[in-house]
PDB file of C-alpha atoms in Angstrom:
ATOM      1  CA  UNK X1490       5.912  -8.048 -31.514  1.00 73.00           C
ATOM      2  CA  UNK X1491       4.450 -10.608 -32.827  1.00 71.00           C
ATOM      3  CA  UNK X1492       3.153 -11.805 -36.004  1.00 79.00           C
ATOM      4  CA  UNK X1493      -0.794 -12.024 -36.536  1.00 83.00           C
ATOM      5  CA  UNK X1494      -0.820 -15.622 -37.283  1.00 78.00           C
ATOM      6  CA  UNK X1495       0.854 -16.320 -34.421  1.00 77.00           C
ATOM      7  CA  UNK X1496      -1.936 -14.934 -32.348  1.00 77.00           C
ATOM      8  CA  UNK X1497      -4.507 -16.285 -34.572  1.00 84.00           C
ATOM      9  CA  UNK X1498      -3.111 -19.848 -33.996  1.00 78.00           C
ATOM     10  CA  UNK X1499      -3.347 -19.151 -30.194  1.00 75.00           C
ATOM     11  CA  UNK X1500      -7.146 -18.185 -30.687  1.00 71.00           C
ATOM     12  CA  UNK X1501      -8.076 -20.919 -32.589  1.00 78.00           C
ATOM     13  CA  UNK X1502      -6.766 -23.403 -30.048  1.00 71.00           C
ATOM     14  CA  UNK X1503      -8.701 -21.540 -27.637  1.00 67.00           C
ATOM     15  CA  UNK X1504     -11.986 -21.848 -29.606  1.00 62.00           C
ATOM     16  CA  UNK X1505     -11.663 -25.502 -30.550  1.00 62.00           C
ATOM     17  CA  UNK X1506     -11.239 -26.066 -26.513  1.00 63.00           C
ATOM     18  CA  UNK X1507     -14.081 -23.709 -25.543  1.00 58.00           C
ATOM     19  CA  UNK X1508     -17.811 -25.148 -25.127  1.00 59.00           C
ATOM     20  CA  UNK X1509     -20.780 -23.257 -24.000  1.00 60.00           C
ATOM     21  CA  UNK X1510     -20.619 -24.510 -20.541  1.00 67.00           C
ATOM     22  CA  UNK X1511     -17.225 -23.549 -20.237  1.00 72.00           C
ATOM     23  CA  UNK X1512     -16.001 -20.186 -18.211  1.00 83.00           C
ATOM     24  CA  UNK X1513     -13.443 -17.938 -19.887  1.00 84.00           C
ATOM     25  CA  UNK X1514     -12.012 -17.157 -16.586  1.00 91.00           C
ATOM     26  CA  UNK X1515     -11.409 -18.304 -13.141  1.00 95.00           C
ATOM     27  CA  UNK X1516     -15.062 -19.424 -11.589  1.00 95.00           C
ATOM     28  CA  UNK X1517     -15.767 -16.975  -8.853  1.00 96.00           C
ATOM     29  CA  UNK X1518     -17.566 -19.934  -6.851  1.00 96.00           C
ATOM     30  CA  UNK X1519     -21.036 -18.072  -7.656  1.00 97.00           C
ATOM     31  CA  UNK X1520     -23.018 -19.708 -10.381  1.00 94.00           C
ATOM     32  CA  UNK X1521     -25.184 -16.199 -11.027  1.00 93.00           C
ATOM     33  CA  UNK X1522     -22.012 -14.026 -11.011  1.00 96.00           C
ATOM     34  CA  UNK X1523     -20.139 -16.305 -13.157  1.00 95.00           C
ATOM     35  CA  UNK X1524     -23.120 -16.178 -15.723  1.00 92.00           C
ATOM     36  CA  UNK X1525     -22.438 -12.513 -16.063  1.00 94.00           C
ATOM     37  CA  UNK X1526     -18.839 -12.059 -15.770  1.00 94.00           C
ATOM     38  CA  UNK X1527     -17.724 -15.573 -17.192  1.00 91.00           C
ATOM     39  CA  UNK X1528     -15.255 -15.661 -14.674  1.00 94.00           C
ATOM     40  CA  UNK X1529     -11.990 -13.681 -13.601  1.00 96.00           C
ATOM     41  CA  UNK X1530      -9.977 -13.286 -16.808  1.00 94.00           C
ATOM     42  CA  UNK X1531      -6.571 -13.306 -16.751  1.00 94.00           C
ATOM     43  CA  UNK X1532      -5.046  -9.978 -17.631  1.00 96.00           C
ATOM     44  CA  UNK X1533      -7.758  -7.879 -16.136  1.00 97.00           C
ATOM     45  CA  UNK X1534      -8.291  -5.206 -13.485  1.00 97.00           C
ATOM     46  CA  UNK X1535     -11.734  -5.974 -11.610  1.00 97.00           C
ATOM     47  CA  UNK X1536     -12.773  -3.460  -9.235  1.00 97.00           C
ATOM     48  CA  UNK X1537     -15.031  -4.037  -6.320  1.00 97.00           C
ATOM     49  CA  UNK X1538     -16.906  -0.663  -4.989  1.00 95.00           C
ATOM     50  CA  UNK X1539     -19.071  -0.450  -2.085  1.00 93.00           C
ATOM     51  CA  UNK X1540     -19.917   1.692   1.064  1.00 90.00           C
ATOM     52  CA  UNK X1541     -18.588   1.253   4.326  1.00 87.00           C
ATOM     53  CA  UNK X1542     -20.849  -1.419   6.137  1.00 87.00           C
ATOM     54  CA  UNK X1543     -21.586  -3.505   2.729  1.00 92.00           C
ATOM     55  CA  UNK X1544     -19.203  -6.277   3.371  1.00 93.00           C
ATOM     56  CA  UNK X1545     -17.017  -5.720   0.629  1.00 95.00           C
ATOM     57  CA  UNK X1546     -14.164  -7.011   2.185  1.00 95.00           C
ATOM     58  CA  UNK X1547     -16.156 -10.067   3.645  1.00 96.00           C
ATOM     59  CA  UNK X1548     -17.040 -10.607   0.067  1.00 97.00           C
ATOM     60  CA  UNK X1549     -13.548 -10.278  -1.625  1.00 97.00           C
ATOM     61  CA  UNK X1550     -12.655 -13.204   1.382  1.00 97.00           C
ATOM     62  CA  UNK X1551     -15.530 -15.226  -0.060  1.00 97.00           C
ATOM     63  CA  UNK X1552     -14.435 -15.067  -3.145  1.00 98.00           C
ATOM     64  CA  UNK X1553     -10.664 -16.089  -2.288  1.00 97.00           C
ATOM     65  CA  UNK X1554     -12.293 -18.831  -0.241  1.00 97.00           C
ATOM     66  CA  UNK X1555     -14.173 -20.235  -3.227  1.00 97.00           C
ATOM     67  CA  UNK X1556     -11.217 -19.691  -5.744  1.00 97.00           C
ATOM     68  CA  UNK X1557      -8.159 -20.956  -3.107  1.00 97.00           C
ATOM     69  CA  UNK X1558      -9.641 -23.387  -0.674  1.00 96.00           C
ATOM     70  CA  UNK X1559     -12.509 -24.860  -2.395  1.00 96.00           C
ATOM     71  CA  UNK X1560     -10.407 -24.920  -5.766  1.00 96.00           C
ATOM     72  CA  UNK X1561      -6.572 -24.795  -4.914  1.00 96.00           C
ATOM     73  CA  UNK X1562      -5.995 -21.990  -7.122  1.00 97.00           C
ATOM     74  CA  UNK X1563      -3.069 -19.849  -5.654  1.00 97.00           C
ATOM     75  CA  UNK X1564      -4.285 -16.311  -4.679  1.00 97.00           C
ATOM     76  CA  UNK X1565      -2.514 -13.574  -2.934  1.00 97.00           C
ATOM     77  CA  UNK X1566      -4.925 -11.234  -0.547  1.00 97.00           C
ATOM     78  CA  UNK X1567      -3.174  -7.544   0.206  1.00 96.00           C
ATOM     79  CA  UNK X1568      -4.836  -5.970   2.767  1.00 94.00           C
ATOM     80  CA  UNK X1569      -3.933  -2.431   3.861  1.00 92.00           C
ATOM     81  CA  UNK X1570      -6.476  -2.068   6.527  1.00 88.00           C
ATOM     82  CA  UNK X1571      -6.672  -5.012   8.468  1.00 88.00           C
ATOM     83  CA  UNK X1572      -4.125  -7.021  10.127  1.00 91.00           C
ATOM     84  CA  UNK X1573      -3.117 -10.583   9.241  1.00 92.00           C
ATOM     85  CA  UNK X1574      -4.935 -12.210  12.157  1.00 92.00           C
ATOM     86  CA  UNK X1575      -7.931 -10.357  11.058  1.00 92.00           C
ATOM     87  CA  UNK X1576      -8.212 -11.526   7.827  1.00 94.00           C
ATOM     88  CA  UNK X1577      -7.458 -14.902   8.943  1.00 94.00           C
ATOM     89  CA  UNK X1578     -10.145 -15.065  11.411  1.00 94.00           C
ATOM     90  CA  UNK X1579     -12.892 -13.829   8.464  1.00 95.00           C
ATOM     91  CA  UNK X1580     -11.690 -16.248   6.102  1.00 96.00           C
ATOM     92  CA  UNK X1581     -12.213 -18.989   9.029  1.00 95.00           C
ATOM     93  CA  UNK X1582     -15.495 -17.407   9.855  1.00 95.00           C
ATOM     94  CA  UNK X1583     -17.032 -17.479   6.233  1.00 96.00           C
ATOM     95  CA  UNK X1584     -15.578 -20.712   5.030  1.00 95.00           C
ATOM     96  CA  UNK X1585     -16.568 -22.776   8.376  1.00 95.00           C
ATOM     97  CA  UNK X1586     -19.601 -20.966   8.584  1.00 94.00           C
ATOM     98  CA  UNK X1587     -18.859 -20.128  12.602  1.00 94.00           C
ATOM     99  CA  UNK X1588     -20.041 -16.548  14.086  1.00 94.00           C
ATOM    100  CA  UNK X1589     -17.224 -13.983  13.977  1.00 93.00           C
ATOM    101  CA  UNK X1590     -17.628 -12.230  16.813  1.00 92.00           C
ATOM    102  CA  UNK X1591     -17.723 -15.660  18.604  1.00 90.00           C
ATOM    103  CA  UNK X1592     -14.612 -16.770  16.822  1.00 90.00           C
ATOM    104  CA  UNK X1593     -12.676 -13.662  18.327  1.00 88.00           C
ATOM    105  CA  UNK X1594     -14.091 -13.974  21.567  1.00 89.00           C
ATOM    106  CA  UNK X1595     -13.663 -17.760  21.701  1.00 86.00           C
ATOM    107  CA  UNK X1596     -17.483 -17.985  22.666  1.00 88.00           C
ATOM    108  CA  UNK X1597     -18.432 -20.807  20.092  1.00 89.00           C
ATOM    109  CA  UNK X1598     -20.890 -23.332  20.720  1.00 91.00           C
ATOM    110  CA  UNK X1599     -19.794 -26.870  20.641  1.00 92.00           C
ATOM    111  CA  UNK X1600     -20.900 -27.374  16.789  1.00 93.00           C
ATOM    112  CA  UNK X1601     -18.703 -24.757  15.945  1.00 91.00           C
ATOM    113  CA  UNK X1602     -15.903 -26.003  17.693  1.00 92.00           C
ATOM    114  CA  UNK X1603     -16.126 -29.105  15.910  1.00 93.00           C
ATOM    115  CA  UNK X1604     -16.307 -27.637  12.523  1.00 93.00           C
ATOM    116  CA  UNK X1605     -13.116 -25.882  13.143  1.00 92.00           C
ATOM    117  CA  UNK X1606     -11.496 -29.262  14.035  1.00 92.00           C
ATOM    118  CA  UNK X1607     -12.633 -30.495  11.230  1.00 93.00           C
ATOM    119  CA  UNK X1608     -12.140 -27.720   9.105  1.00 93.00           C
ATOM    120  CA  UNK X1609      -9.271 -25.770   9.874  1.00 94.00           C
ATOM    121  CA  UNK X1610      -6.314 -28.422   8.188  1.00 94.00           C
ATOM    122  CA  UNK X1611      -8.008 -27.887   4.458  1.00 94.00           C
ATOM    123  CA  UNK X1612      -7.815 -24.091   5.200  1.00 95.00           C
ATOM    124  CA  UNK X1613      -4.110 -24.208   6.246  1.00 95.00           C
ATOM    125  CA  UNK X1614      -3.002 -26.505   3.276  1.00 95.00           C
ATOM    126  CA  UNK X1615      -4.937 -23.937   0.900  1.00 96.00           C
ATOM    127  CA  UNK X1616      -2.626 -21.470  -1.578  1.00 97.00           C
ATOM    128  CA  UNK X1617      -3.686 -18.410   0.371  1.00 97.00           C
ATOM    129  CA  UNK X1618      -0.900 -16.061   0.588  1.00 96.00           C
ATOM    130  CA  UNK X1619      -1.473 -12.895   2.733  1.00 95.00           C
ATOM    131  CA  UNK X1620       0.141  -9.686   2.823  1.00 94.00           C
ATOM    132  CA  UNK X1621      -0.638  -7.000   5.459  1.00 90.00           C
ATOM    133  CA  UNK X1622       1.939  -4.249   5.923  1.00 82.00           C
ATOM    134  CA  UNK X1623       0.676  -0.968   7.569  1.00 63.00           C
ATOM    135  CA  UNK X1624       2.099   1.164   4.879  1.00 68.00           C
ATOM    136  CA  UNK X1625       2.271   0.417   1.270  1.00 82.00           C
ATOM    137  CA  UNK X1626       2.901   2.157  -2.088  1.00 91.00           C
ATOM    138  CA  UNK X1627       2.461   1.119  -5.584  1.00 94.00           C
ATOM    139  CA  UNK X1628       6.016   0.062  -5.713  1.00 93.00           C
ATOM    140  CA  UNK X1629       5.648  -2.352  -2.945  1.00 92.00           C
ATOM    141  CA  UNK X1630       2.763  -3.983  -4.133  1.00 95.00           C
ATOM    142  CA  UNK X1631       4.238  -4.286  -7.580  1.00 95.00           C
ATOM    143  CA  UNK X1632       7.204  -6.126  -6.184  1.00 94.00           C
ATOM    144  CA  UNK X1633       4.882  -8.006  -3.855  1.00 95.00           C
ATOM    145  CA  UNK X1634       2.575  -9.459  -6.548  1.00 96.00           C
ATOM    146  CA  UNK X1635       5.795  -9.944  -8.857  1.00 96.00           C
ATOM    147  CA  UNK X1636       7.469 -12.232  -6.393  1.00 96.00           C
ATOM    148  CA  UNK X1637       3.990 -14.047  -5.427  1.00 96.00           C
ATOM    149  CA  UNK X1638       3.483 -15.092  -8.933  1.00 97.00           C
ATOM    150  CA  UNK X1639       7.163 -16.353  -9.653  1.00 96.00           C
ATOM    151  CA  UNK X1640       7.447 -18.295  -5.949  1.00 96.00           C
ATOM    152  CA  UNK X1641       3.652 -19.578  -5.875  1.00 97.00           C
ATOM    153  CA  UNK X1642       2.333 -19.012  -9.323  1.00 97.00           C
ATOM    154  CA  UNK X1643      -0.486 -16.977  -8.078  1.00 97.00           C
ATOM    155  CA  UNK X1644      -3.181 -16.399 -10.741  1.00 97.00           C
ATOM    156  CA  UNK X1645      -5.498 -13.953  -8.809  1.00 98.00           C
ATOM    157  CA  UNK X1646      -4.309 -10.981  -6.438  1.00 98.00           C
ATOM    158  CA  UNK X1647      -6.847  -8.959  -4.084  1.00 98.00           C
ATOM    159  CA  UNK X1648      -6.472  -5.558  -2.913  1.00 97.00           C
ATOM    160  CA  UNK X1649      -8.017  -4.133   0.009  1.00 92.00           C
ATOM    161  CA  UNK X1650      -8.093  -1.239  -0.692  1.00 88.00           C
ATOM    162  CA  UNK X1651      -7.401   1.606  -3.433  1.00 92.00           C
ATOM    163  CA  UNK X1652      -7.759   4.650  -1.231  1.00 90.00           C
ATOM    164  CA  UNK X1653      -4.547   3.453   1.230  1.00 90.00           C
ATOM    165  CA  UNK X1654      -2.464   2.877  -1.905  1.00 91.00           C
ATOM    166  CA  UNK X1655       0.117   5.997  -2.342  1.00 89.00           C
ATOM    167  CA  UNK X1656       2.408   6.523  -5.207  1.00 88.00           C
ATOM    168  CA  UNK X1657       5.292   7.150  -2.767  1.00 81.00           C
ATOM    169  CA  UNK X1658       5.726   7.615   0.743  1.00 66.00           C
ATOM    170  CA  UNK X1659       4.925  11.089   2.070  1.00 62.00           C
ATOM    171  CA  UNK X1660       2.317  13.957   1.646  1.00 59.00           C
ATOM    172  CA  UNK X1661       1.416  14.413  -1.899  1.00 68.00           C
ATOM    173  CA  UNK X1662      -0.541  17.368  -3.287  1.00 74.00           C
ATOM    174  CA  UNK X1663      -3.021  15.804  -5.704  1.00 81.00           C
ATOM    175  CA  UNK X1664      -4.327  13.024  -4.298  1.00 81.00           C
ATOM    176  CA  UNK X1665      -6.982  12.541  -7.377  1.00 83.00           C
ATOM    177  CA  UNK X1666      -3.677  12.252 -10.211  1.00 86.00           C
ATOM    178  CA  UNK X1667      -2.057   9.977  -7.557  1.00 88.00           C
ATOM    179  CA  UNK X1668      -4.988   7.788  -7.746  1.00 89.00           C
ATOM    180  CA  UNK X1669      -5.043   7.663 -11.415  1.00 89.00           C
ATOM    181  CA  UNK X1670      -1.633   6.958 -11.548  1.00 91.00           C
ATOM    182  CA  UNK X1671      -1.759   3.739  -9.552  1.00 93.00           C
ATOM    183  CA  UNK X1672      -5.016   2.246 -10.913  1.00 94.00           C
ATOM    184  CA  UNK X1673      -2.964   2.436 -14.383  1.00 94.00           C
ATOM    185  CA  UNK X1674       0.093   0.894 -12.730  1.00 95.00           C
ATOM    186  CA  UNK X1675      -2.199  -1.981 -11.248  1.00 96.00           C
ATOM    187  CA  UNK X1676      -4.129  -2.965 -14.852  1.00 96.00           C
ATOM    188  CA  UNK X1677      -0.200  -2.968 -16.457  1.00 96.00           C
ATOM    189  CA  UNK X1678       0.656  -5.460 -13.538  1.00 97.00           C
ATOM    190  CA  UNK X1679      -2.257  -7.485 -14.666  1.00 97.00           C
ATOM    191  CA  UNK X1680      -1.365  -7.660 -18.141  1.00 96.00           C
ATOM    192  CA  UNK X1681       2.474  -8.432 -17.478  1.00 96.00           C
ATOM    193  CA  UNK X1682       1.835 -10.967 -15.592  1.00 97.00           C
ATOM    194  CA  UNK X1683      -1.380 -12.399 -17.080  1.00 96.00           C
ATOM    195  CA  UNK X1684      -2.941 -12.401 -13.815  1.00 97.00           C
ATOM    196  CA  UNK X1685      -6.445 -10.596 -12.353  1.00 98.00           C
ATOM    197  CA  UNK X1686      -6.048  -8.255 -10.007  1.00 98.00           C
ATOM    198  CA  UNK X1687      -9.399  -7.492  -7.689  1.00 98.00           C
ATOM    199  CA  UNK X1688      -9.308  -3.922  -6.386  1.00 97.00           C
ATOM    200  CA  UNK X1689     -11.411  -3.094  -3.606  1.00 97.00           C
ATOM    201  CA  UNK X1690     -12.700   0.376  -3.418  1.00 95.00           C
ATOM    202  CA  UNK X1691     -14.532   2.988  -1.425  1.00 92.00           C
ATOM    203  CA  UNK X1692     -17.378   5.102  -2.665  1.00 90.00           C
ATOM    204  CA  UNK X1693     -18.245   8.792  -2.638  1.00 83.00           C
ATOM    205  CA  UNK X1694     -21.035  10.006  -0.164  1.00 77.00           C
ATOM    206  CA  UNK X1695     -23.482  10.104  -3.458  1.00 71.00           C
ATOM    207  CA  UNK X1696     -24.757   6.854  -2.739  1.00 65.00           C
ATOM    208  CA  UNK X1697     -26.147   8.278   0.646  1.00 68.00           C
ATOM    209  CA  UNK X1698     -28.506  10.574  -1.019  1.00 68.00           C
ATOM    210  CA  UNK X1699     -31.662   9.948   0.186  1.00 66.00           C
ATOM    211  CA  UNK X1700     -33.181  10.759  -3.504  1.00 67.00           C
ATOM    212  CA  UNK X1701     -31.453   8.071  -4.930  1.00 69.00           C
ATOM    213  CA  UNK X1702     -33.580   4.701  -5.765  1.00 65.00           C
ATOM    214  CA  UNK X1703     -32.357   2.540  -3.054  1.00 71.00           C
ATOM    215  CA  UNK X1704     -29.357   3.992  -2.778  1.00 82.00           C
ATOM    216  CA  UNK X1705     -28.257   1.955  -5.383  1.00 88.00           C
ATOM    217  CA  UNK X1706     -24.291   2.911  -6.444  1.00 90.00           C
ATOM    218  CA  UNK X1707     -23.485   3.621  -9.755  1.00 89.00           C
ATOM    219  CA  UNK X1708     -19.754   4.312 -11.507  1.00 91.00           C
ATOM    220  CA  UNK X1709     -19.724   7.880 -11.054  1.00 87.00           C
ATOM    221  CA  UNK X1710     -19.679   6.687  -7.281  1.00 89.00           C
ATOM    222  CA  UNK X1711     -16.261   5.366  -7.368  1.00 87.00           C
ATOM    223  CA  UNK X1712     -14.201   7.680  -5.038  1.00 71.00           C
ATOM    224  CA  UNK X1713     -11.793   9.869  -5.953  1.00 66.00           C
ATOM    225  CA  UNK X1714     -10.584   8.462  -8.981  1.00 60.00           C
ATOM    226  CA  UNK X1715     -11.954   9.303 -12.622  1.00 66.00           C
ATOM    227  CA  UNK X1716      -9.872   6.632 -14.346  1.00 79.00           C
ATOM    228  CA  UNK X1717     -10.905   3.860 -12.453  1.00 88.00           C
ATOM    229  CA  UNK X1718     -13.757   3.109 -14.894  1.00 87.00           C
ATOM    230  CA  UNK X1719     -11.673   3.734 -17.634  1.00 88.00           C
ATOM    231  CA  UNK X1720      -8.613   1.366 -16.335  1.00 92.00           C
ATOM    232  CA  UNK X1721     -10.979  -1.680 -14.655  1.00 95.00           C
ATOM    233  CA  UNK X1722     -12.162  -4.240 -17.328  1.00 95.00           C
ATOM    234  CA  UNK X1723     -14.901  -5.013 -14.768  1.00 96.00           C
ATOM    235  CA  UNK X1724     -16.349  -2.812 -12.171  1.00 96.00           C
ATOM    236  CA  UNK X1725     -19.178  -4.341  -9.414  1.00 96.00           C
ATOM    237  CA  UNK X1726     -20.624  -2.989  -6.278  1.00 96.00           C
ATOM    238  CA  UNK X1727     -21.516  -4.883  -3.334  1.00 96.00           C
ATOM    239  CA  UNK X1728     -25.320  -3.404  -2.167  1.00 94.00           C
ATOM    240  CA  UNK X1729     -27.147  -4.769   0.478  1.00 93.00           C
ATOM    241  CA  UNK X1730     -30.728  -2.896   0.530  1.00 91.00           C
ATOM    242  CA  UNK X1731     -31.482  -4.125   3.850  1.00 91.00           C
ATOM    243  CA  UNK X1732     -28.716  -1.732   5.052  1.00 90.00           C
ATOM    244  CA  UNK X1733     -30.954   1.203   4.178  1.00 87.00           C
ATOM    245  CA  UNK X1734     -33.908  -0.426   5.780  1.00 88.00           C
ATOM    246  CA  UNK X1735     -35.317  -1.487   2.680  1.00 88.00           C
ATOM    247  CA  UNK X1736     -36.930  -4.724   3.521  1.00 86.00           C
ATOM    248  CA  UNK X1737     -38.928  -5.496   0.134  1.00 84.00           C
ATOM    249  CA  UNK X1738     -38.197  -4.615  -3.429  1.00 80.00           C
ATOM    250  CA  UNK X1739     -41.240  -3.208  -5.727  1.00 78.00           C
ATOM    251  CA  UNK X1740     -42.110  -6.768  -6.465  1.00 81.00           C
ATOM    252  CA  UNK X1741     -42.725  -7.805  -2.790  1.00 83.00           C
ATOM    253  CA  UNK X1742     -39.669 -10.218  -2.659  1.00 82.00           C
ATOM    254  CA  UNK X1743     -37.940 -10.386   0.753  1.00 85.00           C
ATOM    255  CA  UNK X1744     -34.745  -8.091   1.003  1.00 88.00           C
ATOM    256  CA  UNK X1745     -33.709  -9.353   4.481  1.00 93.00           C
ATOM    257  CA  UNK X1746     -29.749 -10.849   4.207  1.00 93.00           C
ATOM    258  CA  UNK X1747     -29.581 -10.264   0.280  1.00 93.00           C
ATOM    259  CA  UNK X1748     -26.920  -8.999  -1.219  1.00 95.00           C
ATOM    260  CA  UNK X1749     -26.825  -7.671  -4.928  1.00 95.00           C
ATOM    261  CA  UNK X1750     -23.476  -7.915  -7.045  1.00 97.00           C
ATOM    262  CA  UNK X1751     -24.446  -4.905  -9.342  1.00 96.00           C
ATOM    263  CA  UNK X1752     -21.892  -5.333 -12.593  1.00 97.00           C
ATOM    264  CA  UNK X1753     -22.341  -2.072 -13.931  1.00 94.00           C
ATOM    265  CA  UNK X1754     -18.953  -2.355 -16.185  1.00 95.00           C
ATOM    266  CA  UNK X1755     -17.897  -5.627 -18.082  1.00 95.00           C
ATOM    267  CA  UNK X1756     -15.473  -5.546 -21.293  1.00 91.00           C
ATOM    268  CA  UNK X1757     -15.949  -9.240 -21.843  1.00 85.00           C
ATOM    269  CA  UNK X1758     -19.430 -10.089 -21.028  1.00 81.00           C
ATOM    270  CA  UNK X1759     -22.830  -8.644 -19.557  1.00 90.00           C
ATOM    271  CA  UNK X1760     -23.917  -6.074 -17.044  1.00 94.00           C
ATOM    272  CA  UNK X1761     -26.536  -7.163 -14.594  1.00 94.00           C
ATOM    273  CA  UNK X1762     -27.307  -8.253 -11.036  1.00 94.00           C
ATOM    274  CA  UNK X1763     -26.162 -11.648  -9.089  1.00 95.00           C
ATOM    275  CA  UNK X1764     -28.370 -12.226  -6.472  1.00 94.00           C
ATOM    276  CA  UNK X1765     -26.440 -13.858  -3.330  1.00 96.00           C
ATOM    277  CA  UNK X1766     -27.812 -14.438   0.219  1.00 95.00           C
ATOM    278  CA  UNK X1767     -25.729 -13.013   3.200  1.00 95.00           C
ATOM    279  CA  UNK X1768     -25.289 -14.043   6.975  1.00 95.00           C
ATOM    280  CA  UNK X1769     -23.247 -11.017   8.312  1.00 93.00           C
ATOM    281  CA  UNK X1770     -22.702 -12.868  11.597  1.00 93.00           C
ATOM    282  CA  UNK X1771     -20.129 -15.151   9.836  1.00 94.00           C
ATOM    283  CA  UNK X1772     -19.465 -12.825   7.075  1.00 95.00           C
ATOM    284  CA  UNK X1773     -20.827 -15.521   4.827  1.00 96.00           C
ATOM    285  CA  UNK X1774     -22.084 -14.911   1.209  1.00 97.00           C
ATOM    286  CA  UNK X1775     -23.945 -17.746  -0.540  1.00 96.00           C
ATOM    287  CA  UNK X1776     -26.433 -18.890  -2.938  1.00 92.00           C
ATOM    288  CA  UNK X1777     -29.679 -20.378  -2.264  1.00 79.00           C
ATOM    289  CA  UNK X1778     -32.026 -22.950  -4.224  1.00 66.00           C
ATOM    290  CA  UNK X1779     -34.434 -20.187  -5.437  1.00 51.00           C
ATOM    291  CA  UNK X1780     -36.560 -20.687  -8.341  1.00 41.00           C
ATOM    292  CA  UNK X1781     -36.367 -18.998 -11.360  1.00 46.00           C
ATOM    293  CA  UNK X1782     -39.573 -17.223 -10.712  1.00 43.00           C
ATOM    294  CA  UNK X1783     -38.139 -15.541  -7.389  1.00 43.00           C
ATOM    295  CA  UNK X1784     -34.514 -14.672  -9.106  1.00 46.00           C
ATOM    296  CA  UNK X1785     -37.028 -13.011 -11.738  1.00 48.00           C
ATOM    297  CA  UNK X1786     -38.630 -11.182  -9.392  1.00 41.00           C
ATOM    298  CA  UNK X1787     -36.212  -9.914  -7.346  1.00 41.00           C
ATOM    299  CA  UNK X1788     -33.893  -8.599 -10.265  1.00 41.00           C
ATOM    300  CA  UNK X1789     -36.802  -7.441 -12.698  1.00 35.00           C
ATOM    301  CA  UNK X1790     -38.265  -5.505  -9.854  1.00 34.00           C
ATOM    302  CA  UNK X1791     -34.591  -3.438 -10.092  1.00 36.00           C
ATOM    303  CA  UNK X1792     -35.111  -3.136 -13.898  1.00 36.00           C
ATOM    304  CA  UNK X1793     -32.165  -4.775 -14.454  1.00 36.00           C
ATOM    305  CA  UNK X1794     -31.831  -8.756 -15.846  1.00 36.00           C
ATOM    306  CA  UNK X1795     -29.407 -11.171 -14.143  1.00 35.00           C
ATOM    307  CA  UNK X1796     -28.021 -11.072 -17.440  1.00 34.00           C
ATOM    308  CA  UNK X1797     -28.057  -7.782 -19.294  1.00 35.00           C
ATOM    309  CA  UNK X1798     -26.431  -6.245 -22.202  1.00 33.00           C
ATOM    310  CA  UNK X1799     -22.733  -6.545 -23.487  1.00 33.00           C
ATOM    311  CA  UNK X1800     -21.318  -3.623 -22.572  1.00 30.00           C
TER     312      UNK X1800
END
């Protein structure tokens, strides 16, 4: 236990150092997303949901690129779905802006090989740690995270993805309760080590309903877990209208190569949409220099502002 006066002293010190332009957490590397979230805050669980094909794994690796390769902040990427080599290849592609399939096949043009020669040392020297075991229990994850924090001072952990984690090895009769237990453990883990845990999650098939407006995901679409919204401090979705053959919004804005990062829950800030561009050939998410009128049009057509209301 701590006396309240000690906590107040710590809070006052942070208030004194704060400024209107300063984020409260680690920058995501995307200005529009930072405007909503205030960055990734220590001690929090952030869930990123998305249907298959939306690019949530690629988006997570783009965040890792911005945080660790561009800003030298130690991170751990735990993938229960991909191999170490596939994760590395995708990270190379989105960092150096080279075609992912061309990279896998060794079919790059001269300009891309030049990018590789110049850029690979920067990636190799970044404080990025990968763990891609084929089977994973929540106890394994907790142990790996603890070791990464103690040995490498990791500040943010990405886990891809929730539905592949088990409480223990073997068959479970109640998967729903098991996943609830897992999300609670992950939230406690983030608090214990004062880090940010970014958890990827699949969505159920409700998002595919043709009656849904632009198939836009909502909190109830999170698959298999009733407490994931309760345990998560932030819940956001990766949504590409183009995937559903929607090429214009209601304002007539072009939705080709556009990804909406929909922040639907945020205990520490605002909810709303961050509009990014995406190049799926290189698995790269990026911001374009759109003018304010264009940005307002893109989001107002969806009835959600770039910065919405506090949760």
